[in-house]
mmCIF file of C-alpha atoms in Angstrom:
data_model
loop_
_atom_site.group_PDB
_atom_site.id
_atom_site.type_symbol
_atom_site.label_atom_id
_atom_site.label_comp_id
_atom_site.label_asym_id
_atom_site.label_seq_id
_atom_site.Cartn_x
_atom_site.Cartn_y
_atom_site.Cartn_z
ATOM 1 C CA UNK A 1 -66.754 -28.391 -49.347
ATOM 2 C CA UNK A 2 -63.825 -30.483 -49.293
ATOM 3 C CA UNK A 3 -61.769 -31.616 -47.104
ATOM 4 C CA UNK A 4 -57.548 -32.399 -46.859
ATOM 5 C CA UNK A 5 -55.714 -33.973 -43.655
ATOM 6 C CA UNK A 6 -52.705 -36.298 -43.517
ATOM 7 C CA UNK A 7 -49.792 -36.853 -41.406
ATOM 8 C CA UNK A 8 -51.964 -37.896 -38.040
ATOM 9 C CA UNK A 9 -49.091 -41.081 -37.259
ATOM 10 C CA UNK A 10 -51.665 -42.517 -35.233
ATOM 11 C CA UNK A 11 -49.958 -45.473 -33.212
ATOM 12 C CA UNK A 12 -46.707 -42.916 -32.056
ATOM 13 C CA UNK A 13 -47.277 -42.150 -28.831
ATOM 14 C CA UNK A 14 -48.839 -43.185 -25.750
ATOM 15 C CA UNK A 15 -52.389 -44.242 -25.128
ATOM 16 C CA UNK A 16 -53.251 -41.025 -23.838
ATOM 17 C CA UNK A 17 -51.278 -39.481 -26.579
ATOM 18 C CA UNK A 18 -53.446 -41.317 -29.324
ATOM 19 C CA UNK A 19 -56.806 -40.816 -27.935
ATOM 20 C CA UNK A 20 -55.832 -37.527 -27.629
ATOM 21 C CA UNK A 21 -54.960 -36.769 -31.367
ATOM 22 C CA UNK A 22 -57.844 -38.943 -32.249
ATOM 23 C CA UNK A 23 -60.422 -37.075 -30.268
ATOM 24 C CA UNK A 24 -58.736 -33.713 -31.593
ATOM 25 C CA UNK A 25 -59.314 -34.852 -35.116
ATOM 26 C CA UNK A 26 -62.981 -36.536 -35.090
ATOM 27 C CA UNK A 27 -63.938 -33.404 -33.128
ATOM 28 C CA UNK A 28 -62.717 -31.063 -36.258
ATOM 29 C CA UNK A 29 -64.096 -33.046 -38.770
ATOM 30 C CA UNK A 30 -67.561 -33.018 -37.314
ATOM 31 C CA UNK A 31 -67.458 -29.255 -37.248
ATOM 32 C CA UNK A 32 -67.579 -29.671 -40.970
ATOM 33 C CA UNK A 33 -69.220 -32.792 -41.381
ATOM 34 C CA UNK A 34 -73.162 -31.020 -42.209
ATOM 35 C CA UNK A 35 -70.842 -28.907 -45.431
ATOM 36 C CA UNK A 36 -68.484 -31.879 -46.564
ATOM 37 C CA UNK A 37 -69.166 -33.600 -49.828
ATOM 38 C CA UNK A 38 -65.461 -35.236 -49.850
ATOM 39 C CA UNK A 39 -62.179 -35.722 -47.473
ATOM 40 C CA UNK A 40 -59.259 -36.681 -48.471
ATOM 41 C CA UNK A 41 -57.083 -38.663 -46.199
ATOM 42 C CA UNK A 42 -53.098 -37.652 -47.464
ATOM 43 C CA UNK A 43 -51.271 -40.529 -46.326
ATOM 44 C CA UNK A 44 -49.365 -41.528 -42.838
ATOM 45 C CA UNK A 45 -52.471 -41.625 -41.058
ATOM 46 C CA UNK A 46 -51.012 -44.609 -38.989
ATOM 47 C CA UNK A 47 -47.835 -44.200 -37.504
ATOM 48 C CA UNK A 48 -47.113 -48.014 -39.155
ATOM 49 C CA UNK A 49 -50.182 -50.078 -40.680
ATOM 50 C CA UNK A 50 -50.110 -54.010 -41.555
ATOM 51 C CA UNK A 51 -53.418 -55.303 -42.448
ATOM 52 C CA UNK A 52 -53.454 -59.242 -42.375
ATOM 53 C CA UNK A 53 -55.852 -61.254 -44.369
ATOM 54 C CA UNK A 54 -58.248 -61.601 -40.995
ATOM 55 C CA UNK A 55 -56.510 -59.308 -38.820
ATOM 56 C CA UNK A 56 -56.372 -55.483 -38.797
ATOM 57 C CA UNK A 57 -54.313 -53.806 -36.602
ATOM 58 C CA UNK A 58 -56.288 -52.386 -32.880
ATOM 59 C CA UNK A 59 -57.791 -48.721 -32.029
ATOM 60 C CA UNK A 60 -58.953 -45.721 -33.329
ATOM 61 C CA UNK A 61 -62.825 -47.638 -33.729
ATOM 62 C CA UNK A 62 -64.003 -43.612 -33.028
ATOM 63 C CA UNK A 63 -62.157 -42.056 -36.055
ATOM 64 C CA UNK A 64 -62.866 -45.149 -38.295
ATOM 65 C CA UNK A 65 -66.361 -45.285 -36.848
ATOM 66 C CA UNK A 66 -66.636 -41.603 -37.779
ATOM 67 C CA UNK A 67 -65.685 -42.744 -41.374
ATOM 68 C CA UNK A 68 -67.872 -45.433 -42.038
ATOM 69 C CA UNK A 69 -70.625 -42.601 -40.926
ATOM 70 C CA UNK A 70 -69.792 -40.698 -43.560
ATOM 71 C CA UNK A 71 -69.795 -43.299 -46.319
ATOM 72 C CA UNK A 72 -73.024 -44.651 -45.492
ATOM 73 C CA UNK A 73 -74.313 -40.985 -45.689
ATOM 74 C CA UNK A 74 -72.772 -40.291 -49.163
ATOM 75 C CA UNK A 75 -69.634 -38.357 -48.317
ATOM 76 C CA UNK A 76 -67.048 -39.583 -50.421
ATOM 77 C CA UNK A 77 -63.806 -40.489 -48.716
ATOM 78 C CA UNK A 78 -60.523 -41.191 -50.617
ATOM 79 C CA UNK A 79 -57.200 -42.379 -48.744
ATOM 80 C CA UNK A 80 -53.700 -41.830 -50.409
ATOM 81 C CA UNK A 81 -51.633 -44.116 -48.754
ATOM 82 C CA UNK A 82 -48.072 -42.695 -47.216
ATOM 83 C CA UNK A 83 -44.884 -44.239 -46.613
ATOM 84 C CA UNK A 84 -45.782 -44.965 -43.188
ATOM 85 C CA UNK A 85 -49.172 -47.069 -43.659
ATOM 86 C CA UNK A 86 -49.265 -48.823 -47.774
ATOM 87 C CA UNK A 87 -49.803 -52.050 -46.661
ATOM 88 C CA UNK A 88 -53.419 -52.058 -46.777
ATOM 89 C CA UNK A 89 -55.459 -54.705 -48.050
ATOM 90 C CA UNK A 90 -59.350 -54.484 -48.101
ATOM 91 C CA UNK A 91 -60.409 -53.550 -45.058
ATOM 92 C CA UNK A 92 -61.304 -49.757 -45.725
ATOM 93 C CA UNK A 93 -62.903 -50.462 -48.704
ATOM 94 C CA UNK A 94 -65.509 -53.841 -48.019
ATOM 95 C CA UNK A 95 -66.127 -52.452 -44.309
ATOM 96 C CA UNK A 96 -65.564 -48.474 -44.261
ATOM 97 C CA UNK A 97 -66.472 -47.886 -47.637
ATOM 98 C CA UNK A 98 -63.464 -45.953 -48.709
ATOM 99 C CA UNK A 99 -61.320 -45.403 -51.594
ATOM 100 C CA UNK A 100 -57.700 -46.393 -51.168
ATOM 101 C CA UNK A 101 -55.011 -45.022 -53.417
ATOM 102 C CA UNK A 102 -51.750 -46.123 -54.232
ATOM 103 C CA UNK A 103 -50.334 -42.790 -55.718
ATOM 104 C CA UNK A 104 -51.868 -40.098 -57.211
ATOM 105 C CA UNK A 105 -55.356 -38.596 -58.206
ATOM 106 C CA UNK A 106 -56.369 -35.960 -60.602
ATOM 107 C CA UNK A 107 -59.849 -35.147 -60.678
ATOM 108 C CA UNK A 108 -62.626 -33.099 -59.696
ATOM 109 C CA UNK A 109 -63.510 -31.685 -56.269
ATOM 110 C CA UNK A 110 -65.723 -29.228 -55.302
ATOM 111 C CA UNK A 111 -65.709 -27.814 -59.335
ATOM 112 C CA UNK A 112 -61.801 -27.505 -59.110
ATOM 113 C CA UNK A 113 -59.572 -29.992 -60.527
ATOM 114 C CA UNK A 114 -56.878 -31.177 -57.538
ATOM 115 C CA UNK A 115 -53.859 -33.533 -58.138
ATOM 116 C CA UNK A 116 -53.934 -35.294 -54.646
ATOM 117 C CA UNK A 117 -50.862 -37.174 -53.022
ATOM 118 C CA UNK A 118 -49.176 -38.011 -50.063
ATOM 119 C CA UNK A 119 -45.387 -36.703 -51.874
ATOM 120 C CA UNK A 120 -42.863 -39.312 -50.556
ATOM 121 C CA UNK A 121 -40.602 -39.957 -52.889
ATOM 122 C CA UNK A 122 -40.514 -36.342 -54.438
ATOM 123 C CA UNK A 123 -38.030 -34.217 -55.634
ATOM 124 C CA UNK A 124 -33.738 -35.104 -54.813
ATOM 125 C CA UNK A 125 -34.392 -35.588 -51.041
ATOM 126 C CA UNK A 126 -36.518 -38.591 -52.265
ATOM 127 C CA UNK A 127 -34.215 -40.260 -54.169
ATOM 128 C CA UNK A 128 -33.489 -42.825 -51.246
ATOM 129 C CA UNK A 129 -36.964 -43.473 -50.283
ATOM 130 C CA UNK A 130 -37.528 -43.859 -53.790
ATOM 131 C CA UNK A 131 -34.799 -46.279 -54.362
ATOM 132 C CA UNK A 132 -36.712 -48.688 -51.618
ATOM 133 C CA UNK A 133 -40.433 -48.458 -52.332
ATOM 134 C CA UNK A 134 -40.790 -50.769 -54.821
ATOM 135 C CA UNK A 135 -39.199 -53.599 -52.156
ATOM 136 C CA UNK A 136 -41.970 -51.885 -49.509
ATOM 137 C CA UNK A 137 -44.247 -52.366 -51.840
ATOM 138 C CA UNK A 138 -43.721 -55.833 -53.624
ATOM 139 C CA UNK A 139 -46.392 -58.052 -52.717
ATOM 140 C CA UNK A 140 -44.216 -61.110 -52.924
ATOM 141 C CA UNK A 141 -42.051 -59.479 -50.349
ATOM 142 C CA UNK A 142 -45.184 -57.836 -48.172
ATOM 143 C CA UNK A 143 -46.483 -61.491 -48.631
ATOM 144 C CA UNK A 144 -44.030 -62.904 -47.254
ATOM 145 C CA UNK A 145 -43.567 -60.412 -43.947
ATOM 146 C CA UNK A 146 -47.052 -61.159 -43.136
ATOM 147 C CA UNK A 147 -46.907 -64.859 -43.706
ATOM 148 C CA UNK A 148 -43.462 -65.653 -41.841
ATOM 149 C CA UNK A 149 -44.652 -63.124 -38.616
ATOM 150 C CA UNK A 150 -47.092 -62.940 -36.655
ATOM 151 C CA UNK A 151 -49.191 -59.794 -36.243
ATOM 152 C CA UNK A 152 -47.979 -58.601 -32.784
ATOM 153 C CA UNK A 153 -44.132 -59.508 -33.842
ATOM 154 C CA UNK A 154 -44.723 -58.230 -37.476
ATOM 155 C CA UNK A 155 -46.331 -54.994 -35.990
ATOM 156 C CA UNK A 156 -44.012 -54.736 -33.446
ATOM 157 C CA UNK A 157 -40.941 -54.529 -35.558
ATOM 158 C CA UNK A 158 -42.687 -52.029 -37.879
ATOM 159 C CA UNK A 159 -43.392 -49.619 -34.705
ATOM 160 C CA UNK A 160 -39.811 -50.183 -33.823
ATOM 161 C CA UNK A 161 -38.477 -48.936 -37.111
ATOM 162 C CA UNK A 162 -40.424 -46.703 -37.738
ATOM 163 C CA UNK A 163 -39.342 -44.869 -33.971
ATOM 164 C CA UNK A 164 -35.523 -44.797 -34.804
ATOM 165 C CA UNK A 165 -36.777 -43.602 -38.329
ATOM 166 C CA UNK A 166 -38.546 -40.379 -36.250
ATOM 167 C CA UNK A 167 -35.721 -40.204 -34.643
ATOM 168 C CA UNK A 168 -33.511 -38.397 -37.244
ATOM 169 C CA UNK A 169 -33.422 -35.077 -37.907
ATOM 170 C CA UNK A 170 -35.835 -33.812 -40.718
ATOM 171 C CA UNK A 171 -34.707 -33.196 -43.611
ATOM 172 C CA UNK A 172 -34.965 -29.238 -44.323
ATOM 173 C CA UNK A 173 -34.679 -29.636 -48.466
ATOM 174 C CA UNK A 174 -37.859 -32.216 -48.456
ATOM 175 C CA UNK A 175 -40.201 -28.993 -47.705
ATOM 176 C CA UNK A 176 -38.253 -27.165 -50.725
ATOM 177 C CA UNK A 177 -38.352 -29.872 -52.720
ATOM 178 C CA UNK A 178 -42.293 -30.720 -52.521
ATOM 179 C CA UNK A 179 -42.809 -27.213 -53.657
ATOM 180 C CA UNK A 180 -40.310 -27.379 -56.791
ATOM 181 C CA UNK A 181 -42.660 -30.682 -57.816
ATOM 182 C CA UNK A 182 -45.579 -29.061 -57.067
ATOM 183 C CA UNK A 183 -45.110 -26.130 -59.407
ATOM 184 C CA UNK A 184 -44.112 -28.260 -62.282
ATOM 185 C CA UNK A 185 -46.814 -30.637 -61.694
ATOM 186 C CA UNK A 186 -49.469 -27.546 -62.008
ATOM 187 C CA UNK A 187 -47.551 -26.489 -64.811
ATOM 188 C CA UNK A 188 -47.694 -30.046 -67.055
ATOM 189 C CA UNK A 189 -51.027 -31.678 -65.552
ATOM 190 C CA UNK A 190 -53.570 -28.641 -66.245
ATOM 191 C CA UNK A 191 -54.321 -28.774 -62.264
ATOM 192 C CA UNK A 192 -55.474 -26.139 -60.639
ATOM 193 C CA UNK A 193 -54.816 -27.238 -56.872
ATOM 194 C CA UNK A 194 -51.914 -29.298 -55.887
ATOM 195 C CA UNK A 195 -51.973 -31.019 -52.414
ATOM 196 C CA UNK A 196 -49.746 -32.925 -50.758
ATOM 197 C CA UNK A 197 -48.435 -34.156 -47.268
ATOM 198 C CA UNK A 198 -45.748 -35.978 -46.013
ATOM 199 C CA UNK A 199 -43.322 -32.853 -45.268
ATOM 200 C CA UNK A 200 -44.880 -32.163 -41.844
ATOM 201 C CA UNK A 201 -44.340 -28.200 -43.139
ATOM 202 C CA UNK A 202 -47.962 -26.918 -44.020
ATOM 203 C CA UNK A 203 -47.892 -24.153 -46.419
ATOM 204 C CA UNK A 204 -50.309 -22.425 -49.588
ATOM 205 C CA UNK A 205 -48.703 -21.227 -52.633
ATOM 206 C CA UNK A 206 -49.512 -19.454 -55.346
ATOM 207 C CA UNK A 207 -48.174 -19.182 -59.117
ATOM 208 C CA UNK A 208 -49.770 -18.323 -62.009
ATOM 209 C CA UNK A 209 -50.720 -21.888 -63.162
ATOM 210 C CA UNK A 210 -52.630 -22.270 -59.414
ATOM 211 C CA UNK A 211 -51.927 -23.440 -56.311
ATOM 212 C CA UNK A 212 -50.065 -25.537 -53.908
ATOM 213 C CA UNK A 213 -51.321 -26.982 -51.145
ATOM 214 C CA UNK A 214 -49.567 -28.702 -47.887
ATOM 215 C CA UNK A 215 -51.594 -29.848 -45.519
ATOM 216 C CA UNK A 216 -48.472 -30.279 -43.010
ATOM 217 C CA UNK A 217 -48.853 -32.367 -39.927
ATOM 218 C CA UNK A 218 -52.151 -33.102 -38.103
ATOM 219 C CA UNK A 219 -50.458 -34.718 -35.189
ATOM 220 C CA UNK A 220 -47.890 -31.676 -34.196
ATOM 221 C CA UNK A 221 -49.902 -28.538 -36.010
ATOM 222 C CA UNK A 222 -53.625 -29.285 -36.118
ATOM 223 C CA UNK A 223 -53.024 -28.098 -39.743
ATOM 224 C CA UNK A 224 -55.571 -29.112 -42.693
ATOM 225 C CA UNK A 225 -56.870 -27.799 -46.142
ATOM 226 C CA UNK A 226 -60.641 -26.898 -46.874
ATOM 227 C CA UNK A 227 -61.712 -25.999 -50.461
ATOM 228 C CA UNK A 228 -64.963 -24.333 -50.818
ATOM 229 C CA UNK A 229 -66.672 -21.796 -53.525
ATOM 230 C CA UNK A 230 -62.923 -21.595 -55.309
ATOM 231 C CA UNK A 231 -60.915 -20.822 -52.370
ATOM 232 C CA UNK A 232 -58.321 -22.809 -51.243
ATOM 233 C CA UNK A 233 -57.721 -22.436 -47.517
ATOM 234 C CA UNK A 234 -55.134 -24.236 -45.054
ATOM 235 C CA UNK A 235 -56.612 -24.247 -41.652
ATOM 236 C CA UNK A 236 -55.467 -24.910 -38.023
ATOM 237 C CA UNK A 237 -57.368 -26.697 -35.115
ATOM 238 C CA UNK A 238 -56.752 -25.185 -32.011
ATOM 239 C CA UNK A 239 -58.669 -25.118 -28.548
ATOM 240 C CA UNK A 240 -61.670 -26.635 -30.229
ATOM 241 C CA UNK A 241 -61.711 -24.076 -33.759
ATOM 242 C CA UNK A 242 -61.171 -24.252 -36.583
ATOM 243 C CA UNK A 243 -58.516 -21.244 -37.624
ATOM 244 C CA UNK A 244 -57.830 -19.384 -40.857
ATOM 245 C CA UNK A 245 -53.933 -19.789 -41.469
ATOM 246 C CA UNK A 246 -53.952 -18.562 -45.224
ATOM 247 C CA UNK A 247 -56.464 -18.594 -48.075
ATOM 248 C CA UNK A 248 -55.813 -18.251 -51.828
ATOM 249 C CA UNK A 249 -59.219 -17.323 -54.232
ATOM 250 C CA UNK A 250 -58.927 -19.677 -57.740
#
């Protein structure tokens, strides 16, 4: 069984508000923890995320101790950054034992091959976010934020962006978009499953060259993919369960 969440924006809220979220999420994922062989974390897990060469930003020690549980017991765990928390370094990998991605996958999961990625960037509502990732992403330029701030300024001005970012109103084509991409990408990569994040809209498509995936928002929908025995299912947490929202058989 494998499993697909993204879009948790840990760091939003309050204290209350985080633990909250937090404790929503490990609790799901040990439901399925004794059937997992992989999850797949789709990007924006943090609301903002600067790792600094001997400083990682504070909290969430149950989810990430959750994590590192699963590692050491063989459950593979892959992490596709977002456009809320790239600026990772090592951490995950030398002390939780996971798999960071800048990107895309392709590859094999649970016998059914899955393009995996967060989706910023995607389609003509991405163009702008496209036109300033590679400057979010430069390591000269990362370099330098980290080395001319301090963590709790350097952090503090991402959280503060990031808010007035929230702020605006969603885009309703970015949903629309993500599917258009999604279909082609089955269409020219030979994929059978296509998942994604980043729209906050969770949703399962079908076409004849397989299925799309969104996994929507964890944070405001409890929403999350499963894929077991060639079905393809999004899922919602709610009052403790785990709910069947929509199911598609390969």
């Amino acid at each position: 069984m494998v499993l697909f969440v993204s879009d948790m924006h840990f760091g939003l809220g309050s204290r209350a508000e985080e633990r909250a979220v937090e404790a929503a999420l490990v609790a799901c994922l040990r439901s399925f923890e004794a059937r997992t062989s992989h999850l797949y974390l789709v990007g924006d897990v943090f609301e903002r995320y600067i790792e600094y060469r001997r400083l990682v930003p504070k909290g969430f020690v149950r989810f990430m101790a959750l994590l590192a549980a699963w590692t050491d017991r063989g459950i593979g765990v892959t992490y596709l950054v977002g456009n809320h928390d790239p600026w990772h370094q090592d951490y995950f990998a030398t002390e939780l034992g996971i798999r960071v991605v800048r990107g895309s996958v392709l590859e094999q999961a649970d016998g059914v091959l899955c393009h995996v990625q967060h989706g910023d960037g995607l389609g003509h509502s991405g163009r702008g976010f496209r036109a300033i990732r590679p400057l979010l992403r430069n390591r000269a330029i990362v370099s330098l934020y980290r080395s001319l701030l301090p963590a709790d300024i350097g952090l503090g001005l991402a959280h503060s962006v990031s808010t007035r970012l929230r702020r605006r109103r969603h885009d309703p084509n970015v949903a629309q978009d993500m599917r258009r991409v999604a279909e082609h990408t089955l269409e020219a990569s030979g994929a059978q499953v296509v998942v994604l994040g980043h729209s906050h809209h969770a949703e399962l498509r079908a076409w004849p060259a397989g299925a799309y995936m969104n996994t929507g928002c964890w944070r405001d929908d409890g929403s999350f993919g499963l894929l077991h025995n060639d079905r393809v299912r999004l899922m919602r947490w709610q009052a403790g369960k785990a709910l069947l929202v929509a199911e598609h058989h390969l």
